[in-house]
């Protein structure tokens, strides 16, 4: 029997080697179509069987040097969630109708097994269409036909681009596992690139010297046209990854893209043999100059005249700046599109709707009309990934907010944030590095701690014929107020919010009042009574002293973590609860007071103090986030720290009926 068991295991392993040998593009095997699970990750919704990319340089007599980037991808669909990979978007840049990147050779095939036979369904032109994301960037979108659980789908395309200063990144990982991936690039000696690798997975890299030949038509330094077959040396690089795990988002992580395995390229110089070396290395000062010279950016900072009939110069106070921001928000509503450049400030004012850049550039101009020193602040939002500070790039930027200087103080706001205010930013903008675009004096600023959150909850608990009655006052400030407002208005109405609040607090909510919930930048105050079923007269009364639990479950349950932990913002959370011991009862059991501290610099602090004074029990609960990032090497200690908090949150006060 033992021999038979061992034989079955061996057969399974051998079958796995047959089924999951390196896949080939252009066909689907019976083993691939019969696959129902990927052995290396049995939970996977799909597996990328093959992903290959290639970049090569070509020469066009009309356009000069270009690069061609070709991608082939083959995927096995294992669960319904995996069908998401059948919907693809290809981003490409289009300066004008005739100038820009071109996508050619887009085709694909879906393979299905029907009645024991392999059936192919080709991607048709009707399923491919273009969509503009802004005036110059477009998406080519397509959906693989006849795809279902069990299908194998494959597609390929080529992007031809003259923008060799911005080669396409190649990403080796995705949210499902990848069985095999490779990328090749051949770089002629004319183009010198820095090669940047990112990620934690093992990607094998090989460099090989090769030769290339181009038929080149060019102008020499004297301006004369020349034609020549040019032979040059080149460097071929090949990257290979096998059995790469899925990369999945973790709780408290600003951007997964900062850690995904990929390779990118930064052009340093161009060295044509018929001309002098041209250094391409860009500094942030170069980008500053370029942006101020662009009509879409610098030109849109010179339109204070749009508000000449509505705003006059007056006292340069923060209250006046707030009034101007309120004016802009009343005139233009955010269309929920993030942008770095405005589309049209005039159209946004006329139509009453605009993207985030429209609103912020309008605010900057409105403030200038009022005599303020206002300026743009450029950044890469948290979800977009960190700015490559050592490798300056305009394409890494995706958002613009508003900066303001009054006397020696600086203030920042996102005009498109409905509940935002000066120095009260939405979390997406609270990045560690943003660029303050003050003319002739741009500089870096850390926005991650510009605003913070605070919650204070006061409650008095007593017992009567209704049960356990808590009179609660809940105050929110800063980002805690901002987040509350977003959540509050995601409910259909106040009644729905109260219903969900009662469900979360496990009781009945009465006499609910709220103030400040609609006003940008304001504190929020809620007051209500929370009634829980408790029967006086029972021998024991069990009381959960906390009104609301900041953490009901440990957000860090995995035993290991590859990525650092990023908290949303600096935060202070307090609950102060007073409990009146009902007549005829004494304290049988009281939680112990404790304090937990995490990190050498007290990055996180948790204090739980409970005490009895006569017929009153008081609880002081205090949680504080003082550092936004915790490295993955400290994760085990962080996990244990939160486990202690969750345990403490569940402790109860026990009252016992006195013997008469």
PDB file of N, CA, C and O in Angstrom, residues 562-615:
ATOM      1  N   UNK A 562       6.267  40.700   3.168  1.00  0.00           N
ATOM      2  CA  UNK A 562       7.384  41.110   2.321  1.00  0.00           C
ATOM      3  C   UNK A 562       7.543  42.620   2.256  1.00  0.00           C
ATOM      4  O   UNK A 562       8.630  43.116   1.958  1.00  0.00           O
ATOM      5  N   UNK A 563       6.439  43.333   2.494  1.00  0.00           N
ATOM      6  CA  UNK A 563       6.440  44.766   2.250  1.00  0.00           C
ATOM      7  C   UNK A 563       6.339  45.540   3.559  1.00  0.00           C
ATOM      8  O   UNK A 563       5.821  45.036   4.560  1.00  0.00           O
ATOM      9  N   UNK A 564       6.804  46.790   3.563  1.00  0.00           N
ATOM     10  CA  UNK A 564       6.639  47.609   4.766  1.00  0.00           C
ATOM     11  C   UNK A 564       5.178  47.923   5.035  1.00  0.00           C
ATOM     12  O   UNK A 564       4.314  47.723   4.171  1.00  0.00           O
ATOM     13  N   UNK A 565       4.910  48.421   6.220  1.00  0.00           N
ATOM     14  CA  UNK A 565       3.557  48.835   6.612  1.00  0.00           C
ATOM     15  C   UNK A 565       3.487  50.359   6.522  1.00  0.00           C
ATOM     16  O   UNK A 565       4.337  51.060   7.060  1.00  0.00           O
ATOM     17  N   UNK A 566       2.469  50.867   5.794  1.00  0.00           N
ATOM     18  CA  UNK A 566       2.261  52.316   5.664  1.00  0.00           C
ATOM     19  C   UNK A 566       0.918  52.677   6.284  1.00  0.00           C
ATOM     20  O   UNK A 566      -0.132  52.290   5.757  1.00  0.00           O
ATOM     21  N   UNK A 567       0.925  53.400   7.378  1.00  0.00           N
ATOM     22  CA  UNK A 567      -0.326  53.866   7.959  1.00  0.00           C
ATOM     23  C   UNK A 567      -0.841  55.078   7.183  1.00  0.00           C
ATOM     24  O   UNK A 567      -0.080  55.768   6.494  1.00  0.00           O
ATOM     25  N   UNK A 568      -2.137  55.349   7.300  1.00  0.00           N
ATOM     26  CA  UNK A 568      -2.765  56.386   6.488  1.00  0.00           C
ATOM     27  C   UNK A 568      -2.308  57.788   6.874  1.00  0.00           C
ATOM     28  O   UNK A 568      -1.999  58.615   6.020  1.00  0.00           O
ATOM     29  N   UNK A 569      -2.296  58.065   8.167  1.00  0.00           N
ATOM     30  CA  UNK A 569      -1.881  59.385   8.648  1.00  0.00           C
ATOM     31  C   UNK A 569      -1.591  59.290  10.145  1.00  0.00           C
ATOM     32  O   UNK A 569      -1.964  58.311  10.806  1.00  0.00           O
ATOM     33  N   UNK A 570      -0.908  60.275  10.664  1.00  0.00           N
ATOM     34  CA  UNK A 570      -0.677  60.331  12.104  1.00  0.00           C
ATOM     35  C   UNK A 570      -2.029  60.477  12.796  1.00  0.00           C
ATOM     36  O   UNK A 570      -2.880  61.252  12.343  1.00  0.00           O
ATOM     37  N   UNK A 571      -2.210  59.759  13.878  1.00  0.00           N
ATOM     38  CA  UNK A 571      -3.566  59.691  14.452  1.00  0.00           C
ATOM     39  C   UNK A 571      -3.510  59.587  15.970  1.00  0.00           C
ATOM     40  O   UNK A 571      -2.640  58.930  16.539  1.00  0.00           O
ATOM     41  N   UNK A 572      -4.472  60.248  16.594  1.00  0.00           N
ATOM     42  CA  UNK A 572      -4.704  60.115  18.033  1.00  0.00           C
ATOM     43  C   UNK A 572      -6.158  59.716  18.247  1.00  0.00           C
ATOM     44  O   UNK A 572      -7.060  60.372  17.722  1.00  0.00           O
ATOM     45  N   UNK A 573      -6.353  58.648  18.975  1.00  0.00           N
ATOM     46  CA  UNK A 573      -7.711  58.134  19.213  1.00  0.00           C
ATOM     47  C   UNK A 573      -7.889  57.939  20.720  1.00  0.00           C
ATOM     48  O   UNK A 573      -7.094  57.256  21.366  1.00  0.00           O
ATOM     49  N   UNK A 574      -8.949  58.542  21.268  1.00  0.00           N
ATOM     50  CA  UNK A 574      -9.198  58.440  22.706  1.00  0.00           C
ATOM     51  C   UNK A 574     -10.659  58.095  22.979  1.00  0.00           C
ATOM     52  O   UNK A 574     -11.563  58.599  22.306  1.00  0.00           O
ATOM     53  N   UNK A 575     -10.841  57.242  23.973  1.00  0.00           N
ATOM     54  CA  UNK A 575     -12.170  57.015  24.543  1.00  0.00           C
ATOM     55  C   UNK A 575     -12.073  57.220  26.050  1.00  0.00           C
ATOM     56  O   UNK A 575     -11.169  56.683  26.701  1.00  0.00           O
ATOM     57  N   UNK A 576     -13.006  58.006  26.565  1.00  0.00           N
ATOM     58  CA  UNK A 576     -13.083  58.222  28.012  1.00  0.00           C
ATOM     59  C   UNK A 576     -14.491  57.858  28.445  1.00  0.00           C
ATOM     60  O   UNK A 576     -15.465  58.518  28.064  1.00  0.00           O
ATOM     61  N   UNK A 577     -14.584  56.783  29.219  1.00  0.00           N
ATOM     62  CA  UNK A 577     -15.884  56.210  29.562  1.00  0.00           C
ATOM     63  C   UNK A 577     -16.027  56.157  31.083  1.00  0.00           C
ATOM     64  O   UNK A 577     -15.111  55.735  31.793  1.00  0.00           O
ATOM     65  N   UNK A 578     -17.176  56.599  31.558  1.00  0.00           N
ATOM     66  CA  UNK A 578     -17.500  56.506  32.983  1.00  0.00           C
ATOM     67  C   UNK A 578     -18.713  55.601  33.155  1.00  0.00           C
ATOM     68  O   UNK A 578     -19.740  55.795  32.481  1.00  0.00           O
ATOM     69  N   UNK A 579     -18.598  54.622  34.035  1.00  0.00           N
ATOM     70  CA  UNK A 579     -19.664  53.643  34.248  1.00  0.00           C
ATOM     71  C   UNK A 579     -20.165  53.762  35.691  1.00  0.00           C
ATOM     72  O   UNK A 579     -19.378  53.671  36.641  1.00  0.00           O
ATOM     73  N   UNK A 580     -21.460  53.985  35.827  1.00  0.00           N
ATOM     74  CA  UNK A 580     -22.080  54.041  37.159  1.00  0.00           C
ATOM     75  C   UNK A 580     -22.505  52.625  37.558  1.00  0.00           C
ATOM     76  O   UNK A 580     -23.351  52.001  36.895  1.00  0.00           O
ATOM     77  N   UNK A 581     -21.898  52.117  38.626  1.00  0.00           N
ATOM     78  CA  UNK A 581     -22.239  50.767  39.082  1.00  0.00           C
ATOM     79  C   UNK A 581     -23.666  50.791  39.633  1.00  0.00           C
ATOM     80  O   UNK A 581     -23.982  51.590  40.527  1.00  0.00           O
ATOM     81  N   UNK A 582     -24.551  49.964  39.104  1.00  0.00           N
ATOM     82  CA  UNK A 582     -25.937  49.987  39.586  1.00  0.00           C
ATOM     83  C   UNK A 582     -26.033  49.547  41.047  1.00  0.00           C
ATOM     84  O   UNK A 582     -25.223  48.759  41.541  1.00  0.00           O
ATOM     85  N   UNK A 583     -27.012  50.082  41.694  1.00  0.00           N
ATOM     86  CA  UNK A 583     -27.210  49.763  43.107  1.00  0.00           C
ATOM     87  C   UNK A 583     -27.466  48.270  43.271  1.00  0.00           C
ATOM     88  O   UNK A 583     -28.218  47.657  42.499  1.00  0.00           O
ATOM     89  N   UNK A 584     -26.828  47.701  44.278  1.00  0.00           N
ATOM     90  CA  UNK A 584     -27.004  46.271  44.538  1.00  0.00           C
ATOM     91  C   UNK A 584     -25.957  45.408  43.856  1.00  0.00           C
ATOM     92  O   UNK A 584     -26.056  44.176  43.902  1.00  0.00           O
ATOM     93  N   UNK A 585     -24.984  46.028  43.201  1.00  0.00           N
ATOM     94  CA  UNK A 585     -23.932  45.266  42.519  1.00  0.00           C
ATOM     95  C   UNK A 585     -22.558  45.747  42.984  1.00  0.00           C
ATOM     96  O   UNK A 585     -22.374  46.918  43.354  1.00  0.00           O
ATOM     97  N   UNK A 586     -21.604  44.831  42.949  1.00  0.00           N
ATOM     98  CA  UNK A 586     -20.206  45.159  43.231  1.00  0.00           C
ATOM     99  C   UNK A 586     -19.345  44.652  42.072  1.00  0.00           C
ATOM    100  O   UNK A 586     -19.788  43.813  41.260  1.00  0.00           O
ATOM    101  N   UNK A 587     -18.135  45.164  42.011  1.00  0.00           N
ATOM    102  CA  UNK A 587     -17.219  44.753  40.937  1.00  0.00           C
ATOM    103  C   UNK A 587     -16.633  43.386  41.268  1.00  0.00           C
ATOM    104  O   UNK A 587     -15.984  43.211  42.299  1.00  0.00           O
ATOM    105  N   UNK A 588     -16.897  42.427  40.415  1.00  0.00           N
ATOM    106  CA  UNK A 588     -16.340  41.085  40.565  1.00  0.00           C
ATOM    107  C   UNK A 588     -15.005  40.961  39.826  1.00  0.00           C
ATOM    108  O   UNK A 588     -14.083  40.299  40.291  1.00  0.00           O
ATOM    109  N   UNK A 589     -14.942  41.602  38.660  1.00  0.00           N
ATOM    110  CA  UNK A 589     -13.728  41.471  37.838  1.00  0.00           C
ATOM    111  C   UNK A 589     -13.520  42.764  37.059  1.00  0.00           C
ATOM    112  O   UNK A 589     -14.461  43.301  36.456  1.00  0.00           O
ATOM    113  N   UNK A 590     -12.280  43.244  37.090  1.00  0.00           N
ATOM    114  CA  UNK A 590     -11.944  44.493  36.416  1.00  0.00           C
ATOM    115  C   UNK A 590     -10.690  44.255  35.572  1.00  0.00           C
ATOM    116  O   UNK A 590      -9.721  43.666  36.058  1.00  0.00           O
ATOM    117  N   UNK A 591     -10.687  44.679  34.286  1.00  0.00           N
ATOM    118  CA  UNK A 591      -9.459  44.541  33.479  1.00  0.00           C
ATOM    119  C   UNK A 591      -8.294  45.278  34.134  1.00  0.00           C
ATOM    120  O   UNK A 591      -8.490  46.263  34.849  1.00  0.00           O
ATOM    121  N   UNK A 592      -7.098  44.802  33.862  1.00  0.00           N
ATOM    122  CA  UNK A 592      -5.914  45.467  34.400  1.00  0.00           C
ATOM    123  C   UNK A 592      -5.502  46.621  33.489  1.00  0.00           C
ATOM    124  O   UNK A 592      -5.725  46.586  32.277  1.00  0.00           O
ATOM    125  N   UNK A 593      -4.918  47.637  34.074  1.00  0.00           N
ATOM    126  CA  UNK A 593      -4.390  48.759  33.291  1.00  0.00           C
ATOM    127  C   UNK A 593      -3.057  48.343  32.675  1.00  0.00           C
ATOM    128  O   UNK A 593      -2.224  47.718  33.340  1.00  0.00           O
ATOM    129  N   UNK A 594      -2.868  48.693  31.406  1.00  0.00           N
ATOM    130  CA  UNK A 594      -1.634  48.326  30.716  1.00  0.00           C
ATOM    131  C   UNK A 594      -1.254  49.392  29.695  1.00  0.00           C
ATOM    132  O   UNK A 594      -2.106  50.153  29.215  1.00  0.00           O
ATOM    133  N   UNK A 595       0.031  49.402  29.365  1.00  0.00           N
ATOM    134  CA  UNK A 595       0.532  50.284  28.318  1.00  0.00           C
ATOM    135  C   UNK A 595       1.466  49.478  27.423  1.00  0.00           C
ATOM    136  O   UNK A 595       2.373  48.800  27.907  1.00  0.00           O
ATOM    137  N   UNK A 596       1.226  49.543  26.106  1.00  0.00           N
ATOM    138  CA  UNK A 596       2.073  48.862  25.132  1.00  0.00           C
ATOM    139  C   UNK A 596       2.721  49.921  24.248  1.00  0.00           C
ATOM    140  O   UNK A 596       2.053  50.865  23.796  1.00  0.00           O
ATOM    141  N   UNK A 597       3.994  49.739  23.976  1.00  0.00           N
ATOM    142  CA  UNK A 597       4.731  50.659  23.105  1.00  0.00           C
ATOM    143  C   UNK A 597       5.442  49.845  22.038  1.00  0.00           C
ATOM    144  O   UNK A 597       6.052  48.812  22.337  1.00  0.00           O
ATOM    145  N   UNK A 598       5.346  50.312  20.802  1.00  0.00           N
ATOM    146  CA  UNK A 598       6.032  49.636  19.702  1.00  0.00           C
ATOM    147  C   UNK A 598       7.034  50.592  19.058  1.00  0.00           C
ATOM    148  O   UNK A 598       6.713  51.746  18.781  1.00  0.00           O
ATOM    149  N   UNK A 599       8.232  50.079  18.784  1.00  0.00           N
ATOM    150  CA  UNK A 599       9.251  50.866  18.094  1.00  0.00           C
ATOM    151  C   UNK A 599      10.174  51.581  19.057  1.00  0.00           C
ATOM    152  O   UNK A 599       9.777  51.986  20.147  1.00  0.00           O
ATOM    153  N   UNK A 600      11.429  51.747  18.618  1.00  0.00           N
ATOM    154  CA  UNK A 600      12.428  52.395  19.463  1.00  0.00           C
ATOM    155  C   UNK A 600      12.051  53.832  19.793  1.00  0.00           C
ATOM    156  O   UNK A 600      12.363  54.340  20.871  1.00  0.00           O
ATOM    157  N   UNK A 601      11.395  54.507  18.853  1.00  0.00           N
ATOM    158  CA  UNK A 601      11.006  55.901  19.067  1.00  0.00           C
ATOM    159  C   UNK A 601       9.525  56.037  19.425  1.00  0.00           C
ATOM    160  O   UNK A 601       8.907  57.072  19.162  1.00  0.00           O
ATOM    161  N   UNK A 602       8.957  54.973  20.000  1.00  0.00           N
ATOM    162  CA  UNK A 602       7.536  54.975  20.376  1.00  0.00           C
ATOM    163  C   UNK A 602       6.661  55.304  19.175  1.00  0.00           C
ATOM    164  O   UNK A 602       5.809  56.190  19.210  1.00  0.00           O
ATOM    165  N   UNK A 603       6.876  54.569  18.081  1.00  0.00           N
ATOM    166  CA  UNK A 603       6.125  54.812  16.852  1.00  0.00           C
ATOM    167  C   UNK A 603       4.626  54.617  17.063  1.00  0.00           C
ATOM    168  O   UNK A 603       3.803  55.343  16.495  1.00  0.00           O
ATOM    169  N   UNK A 604       4.273  53.621  17.883  1.00  0.00           N
ATOM    170  CA  UNK A 604       2.872  53.349  18.215  1.00  0.00           C
ATOM    171  C   UNK A 604       2.762  53.225  19.726  1.00  0.00           C
ATOM    172  O   UNK A 604       3.598  52.567  20.366  1.00  0.00           O
ATOM    173  N   UNK A 605       1.747  53.832  20.279  1.00  0.00           N
ATOM    174  CA  UNK A 605       1.557  53.795  21.730  1.00  0.00           C
ATOM    175  C   UNK A 605       0.100  53.450  22.028  1.00  0.00           C
ATOM    176  O   UNK A 605      -0.821  54.034  21.444  1.00  0.00           O
ATOM    177  N   UNK A 606      -0.088  52.503  22.933  1.00  0.00           N
ATOM    178  CA  UNK A 606      -1.441  52.104  23.352  1.00  0.00           C
ATOM    179  C   UNK A 606      -1.495  52.119  24.879  1.00  0.00           C
ATOM    180  O   UNK A 606      -0.671  51.495  25.556  1.00  0.00           O
ATOM    181  N   UNK A 607      -2.470  52.862  25.402  1.00  0.00           N
ATOM    182  CA  UNK A 607      -2.639  52.948  26.851  1.00  0.00           C
ATOM    183  C   UNK A 607      -4.072  52.586  27.216  1.00  0.00           C
ATOM    184  O   UNK A 607      -5.028  53.092  26.608  1.00  0.00           O
ATOM    185  N   UNK A 608      -4.207  51.710  28.225  1.00  0.00           N
ATOM    186  CA  UNK A 608      -5.519  51.250  28.694  1.00  0.00           C
ATOM    187  C   UNK A 608      -5.510  51.372  30.206  1.00  0.00           C
ATOM    188  O   UNK A 608      -4.810  50.618  30.900  1.00  0.00           O
ATOM    189  N   UNK A 609      -6.236  52.352  30.725  1.00  0.00           N
ATOM    190  CA  UNK A 609      -6.283  52.560  32.172  1.00  0.00           C
ATOM    191  C   UNK A 609      -7.725  52.438  32.650  1.00  0.00           C
ATOM    192  O   UNK A 609      -8.620  53.098  32.125  1.00  0.00           O
ATOM    193  N   UNK A 610      -7.925  51.608  33.651  1.00  0.00           N
ATOM    194  CA  UNK A 610      -9.252  51.432  34.221  1.00  0.00           C
ATOM    195  C   UNK A 610      -9.134  51.478  35.741  1.00  0.00           C
ATOM    196  O   UNK A 610      -8.184  50.939  36.316  1.00  0.00           O
ATOM    197  N   UNK A 611     -10.068  52.157  36.364  1.00  0.00           N
ATOM    198  CA  UNK A 611     -10.001  52.311  37.825  1.00  0.00           C
ATOM    199  C   UNK A 611     -11.404  52.449  38.390  1.00  0.00           C
ATOM    200  O   UNK A 611     -12.335  52.900  37.710  1.00  0.00           O
ATOM    201  N   UNK A 612     -11.554  52.050  39.645  1.00  0.00           N
ATOM    202  CA  UNK A 612     -12.826  52.197  40.356  1.00  0.00           C
ATOM    203  C   UNK A 612     -12.662  53.220  41.471  1.00  0.00           C
ATOM    204  O   UNK A 612     -11.712  53.181  42.248  1.00  0.00           O
ATOM    205  N   UNK A 613     -13.591  54.164  41.517  1.00  0.00           N
ATOM    206  CA  UNK A 613     -13.646  55.139  42.606  1.00  0.00           C
ATOM    207  C   UNK A 613     -15.063  55.140  43.144  1.00  0.00           C
ATOM    208  O   UNK A 613     -15.981  55.682  42.505  1.00  0.00           O
ATOM    209  N   UNK A 614     -15.258  54.515  44.282  1.00  0.00           N
ATOM    210  CA  UNK A 614     -16.601  54.415  44.843  1.00  0.00           C
ATOM    211  C   UNK A 614     -17.516  53.641  43.919  1.00  0.00           C
ATOM    212  O   UNK A 614     -17.234  52.494  43.554  1.00  0.00           O
ATOM    213  N   UNK A 615     -18.614  54.271  43.513  1.00  0.00           N
ATOM    214  CA  UNK A 615     -19.590  53.594  42.656  1.00  0.00           C
ATOM    215  C   UNK A 615     -19.370  53.882  41.173  1.00  0.00           C
ATOM    216  O   UNK A 615     -20.242  53.614  40.351  1.00  0.00           O
TER     217      UNK A 615
END
